[in-house]
PDB file of C-alpha atoms in Angstrom:
ATOM      1  CA  MET W   1      -1.511  -3.442  25.900  1.00 44.00           C
ATOM      2  CA  GLY W   2      -2.973  -2.389  29.148  1.00 46.00           C
ATOM      3  CA  SER W   3      -1.229  -0.636  32.018  1.00 45.00           C
ATOM      4  CA  GLU W   4      -0.643  -3.955  33.754  1.00 46.00           C
ATOM      5  CA  GLY W   5       0.986  -5.342  30.630  1.00 47.00           C
ATOM      6  CA  LYS W   6       3.209  -2.349  30.246  1.00 46.00           C
ATOM      7  CA  LEU W   7       4.252  -2.536  33.979  1.00 45.00           C
ATOM      8  CA  THR W   8       5.207  -6.250  33.607  1.00 47.00           C
ATOM      9  CA  THR W   9       7.095  -5.622  30.510  1.00 48.00           C
ATOM     10  CA  GLY W  10       8.975  -2.794  32.023  1.00 51.00           C
ATOM     11  CA  TYR W  11       9.749  -4.838  34.998  1.00 50.00           C
ATOM     12  CA  TRP W  12      10.993  -7.729  32.827  1.00 50.00           C
ATOM     13  CA  LEU W  13      13.337  -5.203  30.917  1.00 54.00           C
ATOM     14  CA  SER W  14      14.864  -3.784  34.029  1.00 61.00           C
ATOM     15  CA  HIS W  15      14.812  -7.188  35.990  1.00 71.00           C
ATOM     16  CA  PRO W  16      15.568 -10.029  33.590  1.00 75.00           C
ATOM     17  CA  SER W  17      15.250 -13.533  34.748  1.00 82.00           C
ATOM     18  CA  LEU W  18      18.380 -15.639  35.376  1.00 82.00           C
ATOM     19  CA  GLY W  19      20.365 -16.086  32.294  1.00 82.00           C
ATOM     20  CA  GLU W  20      18.626 -13.324  30.415  1.00 88.00           C
ATOM     21  CA  GLU W  21      21.045 -10.580  31.626  1.00 90.00           C
ATOM     22  CA  ILE W  22      23.091  -8.873  28.822  1.00 93.00           C
ATOM     23  CA  PHE W  23      26.895  -8.993  29.268  1.00 93.00           C
ATOM     24  CA  ILE W  24      29.712  -7.346  27.402  1.00 95.00           C
ATOM     25  CA  THR W  25      31.759 -10.550  26.635  1.00 96.00           C
ATOM     26  CA  GLY W  26      34.435  -9.233  24.314  1.00 96.00           C
ATOM     27  CA  VAL W  27      36.130  -5.992  23.568  1.00 96.00           C
ATOM     28  CA  SER W  28      38.644  -4.454  21.261  1.00 97.00           C
ATOM     29  CA  GLY W  29      39.878  -1.220  19.915  1.00 96.00           C
ATOM     30  CA  SER W  30      42.356   1.090  18.410  1.00 95.00           C
ATOM     31  CA  PHE W  31      43.097   4.355  20.280  1.00 96.00           C
ATOM     32  CA  PRO W  32      45.536   7.219  19.837  1.00 94.00           C
ATOM     33  CA  ASP W  33      48.971   5.729  19.958  1.00 94.00           C
ATOM     34  CA  SER W  34      47.459   2.634  21.638  1.00 95.00           C
ATOM     35  CA  ASP W  35      46.935  -0.517  19.755  1.00 94.00           C
ATOM     36  CA  SER W  36      44.720  -2.297  22.095  1.00 94.00           C
ATOM     37  CA  VAL W  37      42.546  -1.724  25.310  1.00 94.00           C
ATOM     38  CA  PHE W  38      45.367  -2.890  27.398  1.00 94.00           C
ATOM     39  CA  HIS W  39      47.866  -0.621  25.744  1.00 96.00           C
ATOM     40  CA  LEU W  40      45.525   2.327  26.298  1.00 95.00           C
ATOM     41  CA  LYS W  41      45.091   1.343  30.071  1.00 95.00           C
ATOM     42  CA  ASP W  42      48.925   1.253  30.401  1.00 96.00           C
ATOM     43  CA  ASN W  43      49.283   4.689  28.691  1.00 96.00           C
ATOM     44  CA  LEU W  44      46.559   6.271  30.741  1.00 95.00           C
ATOM     45  CA  PHE W  45      47.795   4.850  33.965  1.00 97.00           C
ATOM     46  CA  ASN W  46      51.355   6.164  33.180  1.00 97.00           C
ATOM     47  CA  LYS W  47      49.836   9.507  32.287  1.00 95.00           C
ATOM     48  CA  VAL W  48      51.077   9.463  28.694  1.00 95.00           C
ATOM     49  CA  ASP W  49      49.981  12.439  26.511  1.00 93.00           C
ATOM     50  CA  LEU W  50      48.220  10.697  23.532  1.00 93.00           C
ATOM     51  CA  ILE W  51      47.442  13.911  21.738  1.00 91.00           C
ATOM     52  CA  SER W  52      50.246  14.699  19.325  1.00 88.00           C
ATOM     53  CA  GLY W  53      51.173  17.369  16.768  1.00 86.00           C
ATOM     54  CA  ASP W  54      52.705  15.692  13.757  1.00 85.00           C
ATOM     55  CA  TYR W  55      52.252  15.132  10.005  1.00 83.00           C
ATOM     56  CA  ARG W  56      50.804  11.689  10.057  1.00 84.00           C
ATOM     57  CA  ARG W  57      47.490  12.896   8.566  1.00 80.00           C
ATOM     58  CA  TRP W  58      48.133  16.186   6.920  1.00 79.00           C
ATOM     59  CA  LYS W  59      50.694  18.987   6.935  1.00 79.00           C
ATOM     60  CA  MET W  60      50.041  21.394   9.850  1.00 72.00           C
ATOM     61  CA  SER W  61      50.114  24.583   7.825  1.00 74.00           C
ATOM     62  CA  HIS W  62      46.647  25.984   8.083  1.00 76.00           C
ATOM     63  CA  PRO W  63      46.405  28.711  10.810  1.00 78.00           C
ATOM     64  CA  ASP W  64      42.845  27.872  11.718  1.00 79.00           C
ATOM     65  CA  ILE W  65      43.488  24.214  12.515  1.00 82.00           C
ATOM     66  CA  PRO W  66      44.834  23.117  15.851  1.00 82.00           C
ATOM     67  CA  GLN W  67      48.168  21.389  15.499  1.00 82.00           C
ATOM     68  CA  ARG W  68      47.456  18.564  17.932  1.00 87.00           C
ATOM     69  CA  THR W  69      45.068  15.630  17.408  1.00 89.00           C
ATOM     70  CA  GLY W  70      44.923  12.031  18.632  1.00 91.00           C
ATOM     71  CA  LYS W  71      45.972   9.564  15.919  1.00 93.00           C
ATOM     72  CA  ILE W  72      45.689   5.757  15.938  1.00 93.00           C
ATOM     73  CA  ASN W  73      48.567   3.723  14.424  1.00 93.00           C
ATOM     74  CA  ASN W  74      48.830   1.662  11.147  1.00 90.00           C
ATOM     75  CA  ILE W  75      45.671   2.865   9.463  1.00 88.00           C
ATOM     76  CA  ASP W  76      47.321   1.781   6.098  1.00 87.00           C
ATOM     77  CA  LYS W  77      47.661  -1.864   7.194  1.00 89.00           C
ATOM     78  CA  PHE W  78      45.032  -4.504   6.243  1.00 90.00           C
ATOM     79  CA  ASP W  79      45.037  -8.155   5.481  1.00 92.00           C
ATOM     80  CA  ALA W  80      42.526  -8.115   2.725  1.00 89.00           C
ATOM     81  CA  SER W  81      42.735 -11.782   1.778  1.00 90.00           C
ATOM     82  CA  PHE W  82      41.929 -12.797   5.326  1.00 92.00           C
ATOM     83  CA  PHE W  83      38.700 -11.050   5.246  1.00 91.00           C
ATOM     84  CA  GLY W  84      37.812 -12.097   1.812  1.00 89.00           C
ATOM     85  CA  ILE W  85      38.194  -8.494   0.295  1.00 88.00           C
ATOM     86  CA  ASN W  86      39.537  -8.111  -3.234  1.00 84.00           C
ATOM     87  CA  PHE W  87      42.490  -5.934  -3.969  1.00 81.00           C
ATOM     88  CA  LYS W  88      40.524  -3.147  -5.652  1.00 79.00           C
ATOM     89  CA  GLU W  89      37.966  -2.977  -2.989  1.00 81.00           C
ATOM     90  CA  ALA W  90      40.490  -2.846  -0.185  1.00 82.00           C
ATOM     91  CA  HIS W  91      42.215   0.123  -1.665  1.00 79.00           C
ATOM     92  CA  SER W  92      39.002   2.197  -1.857  1.00 78.00           C
ATOM     93  CA  MET W  93      37.523   1.339   1.527  1.00 83.00           C
ATOM     94  CA  ASP W  94      37.273   3.718   4.133  1.00 84.00           C
ATOM     95  CA  PRO W  95      39.973   2.905   6.743  1.00 87.00           C
ATOM     96  CA  MET W  96      37.253   2.913   9.316  1.00 88.00           C
ATOM     97  CA  GLY W  97      35.725  -0.220   7.499  1.00 89.00           C
ATOM     98  CA  ARG W  98      38.862  -2.143   7.447  1.00 91.00           C
ATOM     99  CA  ILE W  99      39.799  -1.365  11.109  1.00 93.00           C
ATOM    100  CA  MET W 100      36.172  -2.246  12.168  1.00 93.00           C
ATOM    101  CA  MET W 101      36.590  -5.624  10.559  1.00 94.00           C
ATOM    102  CA  GLU W 102      39.843  -6.294  12.412  1.00 96.00           C
ATOM    103  CA  ARG W 103      38.437  -5.075  15.730  1.00 97.00           C
ATOM    104  CA  THR W 104      35.193  -7.015  15.256  1.00 97.00           C
ATOM    105  CA  TYR W 105      37.287 -10.252  14.793  1.00 97.00           C
ATOM    106  CA  GLU W 106      39.236  -9.495  17.882  1.00 97.00           C
ATOM    107  CA  ALA W 107      36.190  -8.760  20.016  1.00 97.00           C
ATOM    108  CA  ILE W 108      34.556 -12.001  19.143  1.00 97.00           C
ATOM    109  CA  ILE W 109      37.845 -13.849  19.977  1.00 97.00           C
ATOM    110  CA  ASP W 110      37.971 -11.925  23.173  1.00 96.00           C
ATOM    111  CA  ALA W 111      34.593 -13.364  24.041  1.00 96.00           C
ATOM    112  CA  GLY W 112      35.844 -16.898  23.557  1.00 96.00           C
ATOM    113  CA  PHE W 113      34.193 -17.551  20.270  1.00 97.00           C
ATOM    114  CA  ASN W 114      35.474 -18.351  16.757  1.00 97.00           C
ATOM    115  CA  PRO W 115      33.797 -15.853  14.265  1.00 96.00           C
ATOM    116  CA  LYS W 116      32.765 -18.846  12.165  1.00 96.00           C
ATOM    117  CA  GLU W 117      30.428 -19.992  15.128  1.00 97.00           C
ATOM    118  CA  LEU W 118      28.255 -16.873  14.446  1.00 97.00           C
ATOM    119  CA  ARG W 119      27.334 -17.825  10.907  1.00 97.00           C
ATOM    120  CA  ASN W 120      23.528 -17.993  10.455  1.00 98.00           C
ATOM    121  CA  THR W 121      22.983 -16.856  14.047  1.00 97.00           C
ATOM    122  CA  ARG W 122      20.606 -13.995  15.014  1.00 98.00           C
ATOM    123  CA  THR W 123      23.456 -11.488  15.829  1.00 98.00           C
ATOM    124  CA  GLY W 124      22.889  -7.945  15.069  1.00 98.00           C
ATOM    125  CA  VAL W 125      25.407  -5.359  14.104  1.00 98.00           C
ATOM    126  CA  PHE W 126      25.130  -1.587  15.306  1.00 97.00           C
ATOM    127  CA  PHE W 127      27.815   0.868  14.551  1.00 95.00           C
ATOM    128  CA  GLY W 128      27.982   4.536  15.583  1.00 93.00           C
ATOM    129  CA  VAL W 129      29.691   6.684  13.019  1.00 87.00           C
ATOM    130  CA  CYS W 130      29.333  10.392  12.300  1.00 81.00           C
ATOM    131  CA  TYR W 131      31.580  11.426   9.369  1.00 73.00           C
ATOM    132  CA  SER W 132      33.523   9.619   6.590  1.00 68.00           C
ATOM    133  CA  GLU W 133      36.630  11.760   5.863  1.00 63.00           C
ATOM    134  CA  SER W 134      37.559   9.480   3.058  1.00 62.00           C
ATOM    135  CA  GLU W 135      34.633  10.560   0.844  1.00 61.00           C
ATOM    136  CA  LYS W 136      36.546  13.429  -0.745  1.00 60.00           C
ATOM    137  CA  THR W 137      39.322  11.157  -1.861  1.00 59.00           C
ATOM    138  CA  TRP W 138      37.380   8.090  -3.146  1.00 55.00           C
ATOM    139  CA  LEU W 139      34.175   9.636  -4.367  1.00 58.00           C
ATOM    140  CA  TYR W 140      35.341  12.923  -5.872  1.00 55.00           C
ATOM    141  CA  ASP W 141      39.085  13.186  -6.230  1.00 57.00           C
ATOM    142  CA  LYS W 142      39.660   9.632  -7.538  1.00 56.00           C
ATOM    143  CA  MET W 143      36.202   8.527  -8.792  1.00 54.00           C
ATOM    144  CA  HIS W 144      37.924   7.131 -11.934  1.00 51.00           C
ATOM    145  CA  VAL W 145      39.961   4.613 -10.092  1.00 57.00           C
ATOM    146  CA  ASN W 146      37.363   1.797  -9.654  1.00 58.00           C
ATOM    147  CA  GLU W 147      33.648   1.170  -8.910  1.00 64.00           C
ATOM    148  CA  PHE W 148      34.226   0.265  -5.278  1.00 66.00           C
ATOM    149  CA  GLY W 149      34.455   3.959  -3.904  1.00 61.00           C
ATOM    150  CA  MET W 150      30.718   4.227  -3.467  1.00 65.00           C
ATOM    151  CA  ILE W 151      30.318   1.255  -1.193  1.00 67.00           C
ATOM    152  CA  GLY W 152      33.766   1.687   0.364  1.00 63.00           C
ATOM    153  CA  CYS W 153      33.025   4.999   1.781  1.00 68.00           C
ATOM    154  CA  SER W 154      29.294   4.544   2.583  1.00 73.00           C
ATOM    155  CA  ARG W 155      28.711   4.668   6.277  1.00 75.00           C
ATOM    156  CA  SER W 156      25.753   2.428   6.109  1.00 78.00           C
ATOM    157  CA  MET W 157      28.004  -0.259   4.649  1.00 83.00           C
ATOM    158  CA  LEU W 158      30.177  -0.256   7.724  1.00 87.00           C
ATOM    159  CA  ALA W 159      27.709  -2.486   9.680  1.00 92.00           C
ATOM    160  CA  ASN W 160      26.441  -4.345   6.640  1.00 92.00           C
ATOM    161  CA  ARG W 161      29.902  -5.348   5.462  1.00 91.00           C
ATOM    162  CA  ILE W 162      30.489  -7.048   9.048  1.00 94.00           C
ATOM    163  CA  SER W 163      27.080  -8.789   8.761  1.00 96.00           C
ATOM    164  CA  HIS W 164      27.938 -10.145   5.341  1.00 93.00           C
ATOM    165  CA  TRP W 165      31.325 -11.281   6.234  1.00 94.00           C
ATOM    166  CA  LEU W 166      30.155 -13.087   9.422  1.00 96.00           C
ATOM    167  CA  GLY W 167      27.004 -14.459   7.785  1.00 97.00           C
ATOM    168  CA  VAL W 168      24.706 -13.213  10.510  1.00 98.00           C
ATOM    169  CA  THR W 169      21.060 -12.484  10.178  1.00 97.00           C
ATOM    170  CA  GLY W 170      20.161  -9.813  12.850  1.00 97.00           C
ATOM    171  CA  PRO W 171      19.539  -6.271  12.370  1.00 97.00           C
ATOM    172  CA  SER W 172      22.330  -4.321  10.845  1.00 97.00           C
ATOM    173  CA  TYR W 173      22.629  -0.503  10.490  1.00 95.00           C
ATOM    174  CA  ALA W 174      24.809   2.560  11.272  1.00 93.00           C
ATOM    175  CA  VAL W 175      23.688   5.217  13.776  1.00 93.00           C
ATOM    176  CA  ASP W 176      24.562   8.910  13.504  1.00 91.00           C
ATOM    177  CA  THR W 177      23.606  11.117  16.433  1.00 92.00           C
ATOM    178  CA  ALA W 178      26.832  13.088  16.234  1.00 86.00           C
ATOM    179  CA  CYS W 179      28.996  12.847  19.364  1.00 87.00           C
ATOM    180  CA  SER W 180      26.600  10.308  21.052  1.00 92.00           C
ATOM    181  CA  SER W 181      26.478   7.890  17.961  1.00 93.00           C
ATOM    182  CA  SER W 182      28.434   5.031  19.827  1.00 93.00           C
ATOM    183  CA  LEU W 183      26.457   5.310  22.906  1.00 94.00           C
ATOM    184  CA  TYR W 184      23.196   5.371  21.067  1.00 95.00           C
ATOM    185  CA  ALA W 185      24.256   2.339  18.983  1.00 96.00           C
ATOM    186  CA  LEU W 186      24.922   0.505  22.188  1.00 96.00           C
ATOM    187  CA  GLU W 187      21.366   1.519  23.479  1.00 95.00           C
ATOM    188  CA  GLN W 188      19.824   0.277  20.184  1.00 96.00           C
ATOM    189  CA  ALA W 189      21.788  -3.084  20.522  1.00 97.00           C
ATOM    190  CA  PHE W 190      20.650  -3.591  24.097  1.00 95.00           C
ATOM    191  CA  LYS W 191      17.073  -2.898  23.207  1.00 95.00           C
ATOM    192  CA  ALA W 192      17.113  -5.144  20.173  1.00 96.00           C
ATOM    193  CA  ILE W 193      18.295  -8.095  22.278  1.00 96.00           C
ATOM    194  CA  ARG W 194      15.765  -7.371  25.001  1.00 93.00           C
ATOM    195  CA  GLU W 195      12.886  -7.140  22.541  1.00 94.00           C
ATOM    196  CA  GLY W 196      13.889 -10.237  20.645  1.00 95.00           C
ATOM    197  CA  HIS W 197      15.093  -8.899  17.445  1.00 97.00           C
ATOM    198  CA  CYS W 198      18.460 -10.479  17.873  1.00 97.00           C
ATOM    199  CA  ASP W 199      20.113 -12.941  20.356  1.00 97.00           C
ATOM    200  CA  SER W 200      23.491 -11.103  20.530  1.00 97.00           C
ATOM    201  CA  ALA W 201      25.016  -7.972  19.157  1.00 98.00           C
ATOM    202  CA  ILE W 202      28.182  -6.506  17.878  1.00 98.00           C
ATOM    203  CA  VAL W 203      28.459  -2.804  18.652  1.00 98.00           C
ATOM    204  CA  GLY W 204      31.098  -0.521  17.359  1.00 95.00           C
ATOM    205  CA  GLY W 205      32.089   3.101  17.198  1.00 94.00           C
ATOM    206  CA  SER W 206      34.645   4.918  14.960  1.00 91.00           C
ATOM    207  CA  ASN W 207      36.041   8.277  14.227  1.00 90.00           C
ATOM    208  CA  LEU W 208      39.101   9.039  12.159  1.00 89.00           C
ATOM    209  CA  CYS W 209      40.555  12.500  11.434  1.00 86.00           C
ATOM    210  CA  LEU W 210      41.800  11.930   7.774  1.00 84.00           C
ATOM    211  CA  HIS W 211      41.229  15.228   6.052  1.00 80.00           C
ATOM    212  CA  PRO W 212      41.837  18.791   7.375  1.00 82.00           C
ATOM    213  CA  TYR W 213      38.542  20.160   5.934  1.00 81.00           C
ATOM    214  CA  ILE W 214      36.362  18.785   8.810  1.00 83.00           C
ATOM    215  CA  SER W 215      38.843  19.948  11.448  1.00 84.00           C
ATOM    216  CA  CYS W 216      38.991  23.409   9.690  1.00 85.00           C
ATOM    217  CA  GLN W 217      35.122  23.600   9.910  1.00 85.00           C
ATOM    218  CA  PHE W 218      34.928  22.640  13.558  1.00 86.00           C
ATOM    219  CA  SER W 219      37.610  25.113  14.352  1.00 87.00           C
ATOM    220  CA  ARG W 220      35.755  28.035  12.546  1.00 86.00           C
ATOM    221  CA  LEU W 221      32.683  26.972  14.416  1.00 88.00           C
ATOM    222  CA  GLY W 222      34.603  27.670  17.520  1.00 89.00           C
ATOM    223  CA  VAL W 223      34.371  24.279  19.299  1.00 90.00           C
ATOM    224  CA  LEU W 224      38.024  23.222  19.169  1.00 90.00           C
ATOM    225  CA  SER W 225      40.643  24.161  21.624  1.00 89.00           C
ATOM    226  CA  PRO W 226      43.308  26.160  19.729  1.00 88.00           C
ATOM    227  CA  ASP W 227      46.148  24.389  21.650  1.00 87.00           C
ATOM    228  CA  GLY W 228      44.610  20.913  21.126  1.00 86.00           C
ATOM    229  CA  ARG W 229      44.066  20.212  24.772  1.00 87.00           C
ATOM    230  CA  CYS W 230      40.816  19.305  26.531  1.00 88.00           C
ATOM    231  CA  LYS W 231      40.363  20.939  29.827  1.00 89.00           C
ATOM    232  CA  SER W 232      37.304  19.503  31.129  1.00 88.00           C
ATOM    233  CA  PHE W 233      35.645  21.019  34.187  1.00 92.00           C
ATOM    234  CA  ASP W 234      38.406  23.596  34.264  1.00 92.00           C
ATOM    235  CA  ASN W 235      37.916  27.420  34.290  1.00 92.00           C
ATOM    236  CA  ASN W 236      40.468  27.504  31.345  1.00 91.00           C
ATOM    237  CA  ALA W 237      38.589  25.121  29.110  1.00 91.00           C
ATOM    238  CA  ASN W 238      38.408  26.539  25.608  1.00 91.00           C
ATOM    239  CA  GLY W 239      37.033  23.780  23.429  1.00 92.00           C
ATOM    240  CA  TYR W 240      37.921  20.111  22.863  1.00 90.00           C
ATOM    241  CA  ALA W 241      40.675  18.310  20.883  1.00 90.00           C
ATOM    242  CA  ARG W 242      39.818  15.998  18.011  1.00 89.00           C
ATOM    243  CA  SER W 243      40.879  12.392  18.182  1.00 90.00           C
ATOM    244  CA  GLU W 244      40.623   9.059  16.580  1.00 92.00           C
ATOM    245  CA  THR W 245      39.235   5.752  18.005  1.00 93.00           C
ATOM    246  CA  VAL W 246      37.725   2.505  16.431  1.00 94.00           C
ATOM    247  CA  ALA W 247      36.352   0.346  19.128  1.00 96.00           C
ATOM    248  CA  VAL W 248      33.954  -2.804  19.202  1.00 97.00           C
ATOM    249  CA  CYS W 249      32.287  -4.746  21.859  1.00 97.00           C
ATOM    250  CA  PHE W 250      30.325  -8.098  21.877  1.00 97.00           C
ATOM    251  CA  LEU W 251      27.035  -8.251  23.730  1.00 97.00           C
ATOM    252  CA  GLN W 252      25.358 -11.515  24.689  1.00 96.00           C
ATOM    253  CA  LYS W 253      22.898 -12.891  27.083  1.00 95.00           C
ATOM    254  CA  ALA W 254      24.419 -14.534  30.201  1.00 92.00           C
ATOM    255  CA  LYS W 255      23.114 -17.935  29.229  1.00 94.00           C
ATOM    256  CA  ASP W 256      24.934 -17.760  25.912  1.00 95.00           C
ATOM    257  CA  SER W 257      28.205 -16.298  27.077  1.00 94.00           C
ATOM    258  CA  ARG W 258      31.508 -17.930  27.894  1.00 92.00           C
ATOM    259  CA  ARG W 259      32.901 -14.959  29.841  1.00 87.00           C
ATOM    260  CA  ALA W 260      31.876 -11.701  31.039  1.00 81.00           C
ATOM    261  CA  LEU W 261      33.525  -8.330  31.506  1.00 75.00           C
ATOM    262  CA  PRO W 262      31.941  -6.714  34.490  1.00 58.00           C
ATOM    263  CA  ASN W 263      34.908  -4.335  34.878  1.00 44.00           C
ATOM    264  CA  LEU W 264      35.540  -3.908  31.117  1.00 39.00           C
ATOM    265  CA  ALA W 265      38.682  -5.527  29.792  1.00 38.00           C
ATOM    266  CA  GLY W 266      39.990  -6.764  33.148  1.00 38.00           C
ATOM    267  CA  PHE W 267      41.341  -3.493  34.439  1.00 38.00           C
ATOM    268  CA  ASP W 268      41.988  -5.352  37.799  1.00 41.00           C
ATOM    269  CA  ASP W 269      43.981  -8.160  36.077  1.00 40.00           C
TER     270      ASP W 269
END
C-alpha cells in the first residue's frame, strides 16, 4: 500500500463515515460492595469507602498482607441451568467465568438486544484478565474432583465460553498485559471492528482476589499500601490497594445500535 493509501486508511479510521462510528451501547459490572454500575455511582457520589477489612476471602492473619481489599458481593451465586452449564462444571469454574457470563448477558440486555439475536453474528469477544486465583484450588488441591477444573480455570476459556454460549463467530480471545489488560482488550475490539474482523464486540475485564498468595507476593514486591489505602497524587502515597471488579461493555457500529452511552451508563439520568 502506498503512502496515499495509508493516509486514506488512517483518515477513515479516525473519521468514519456516518453510521460507522463505534458506540458503547451496553454496560454492566460488579464492583466492590456495588452490585451494578448505578450502585457504584451512588456509592462514589456518597463517598462510601468500598475497601474493607473482613474475612470474606481469607483470614487476615499474615503480617505481610494488607488487611483491606475491595470485594464484590455474591461470588458464590450462579444460575448454572440458565446458562446451560452442568452441575459439575459450574462447581469447578473460576468465579470470574461465572460472573462474566452474568454481566455479558446484562450488558447485551442493556444495549436493547436479546442475547439470542446475536447467534451466528460476527460478534467478537475480547476479555482482559491477568490472574486466575482459582487455579490452586481446582487444578492442584482438588484435581481429583472432576475433569472440568482445567477448562474451568483456563483464562483463555473466559472469552471462548462466552462465544460458545452466545453462538457468535467473531474473534474470541483473552488479553493479558497486566494492569492494562482491560484497556488493551478494548483497543483490540475497536480495531477488530474497524478492520472488518467483526461487526460488534463484547469487551470485558475481571480481577478477583480469591487467594492470599498473590497478595502476599505483591506485598513483598513492595507495591501494596500497608494500610490498604490508595493515595494517588499525594505526597503520602505508599502503594495501591488490591480490589475486585468484573465489568463488561458491548460495542457496536452506530448503524446497528439501538441506543448509545456517550456519558457511560447515564450518569446524568
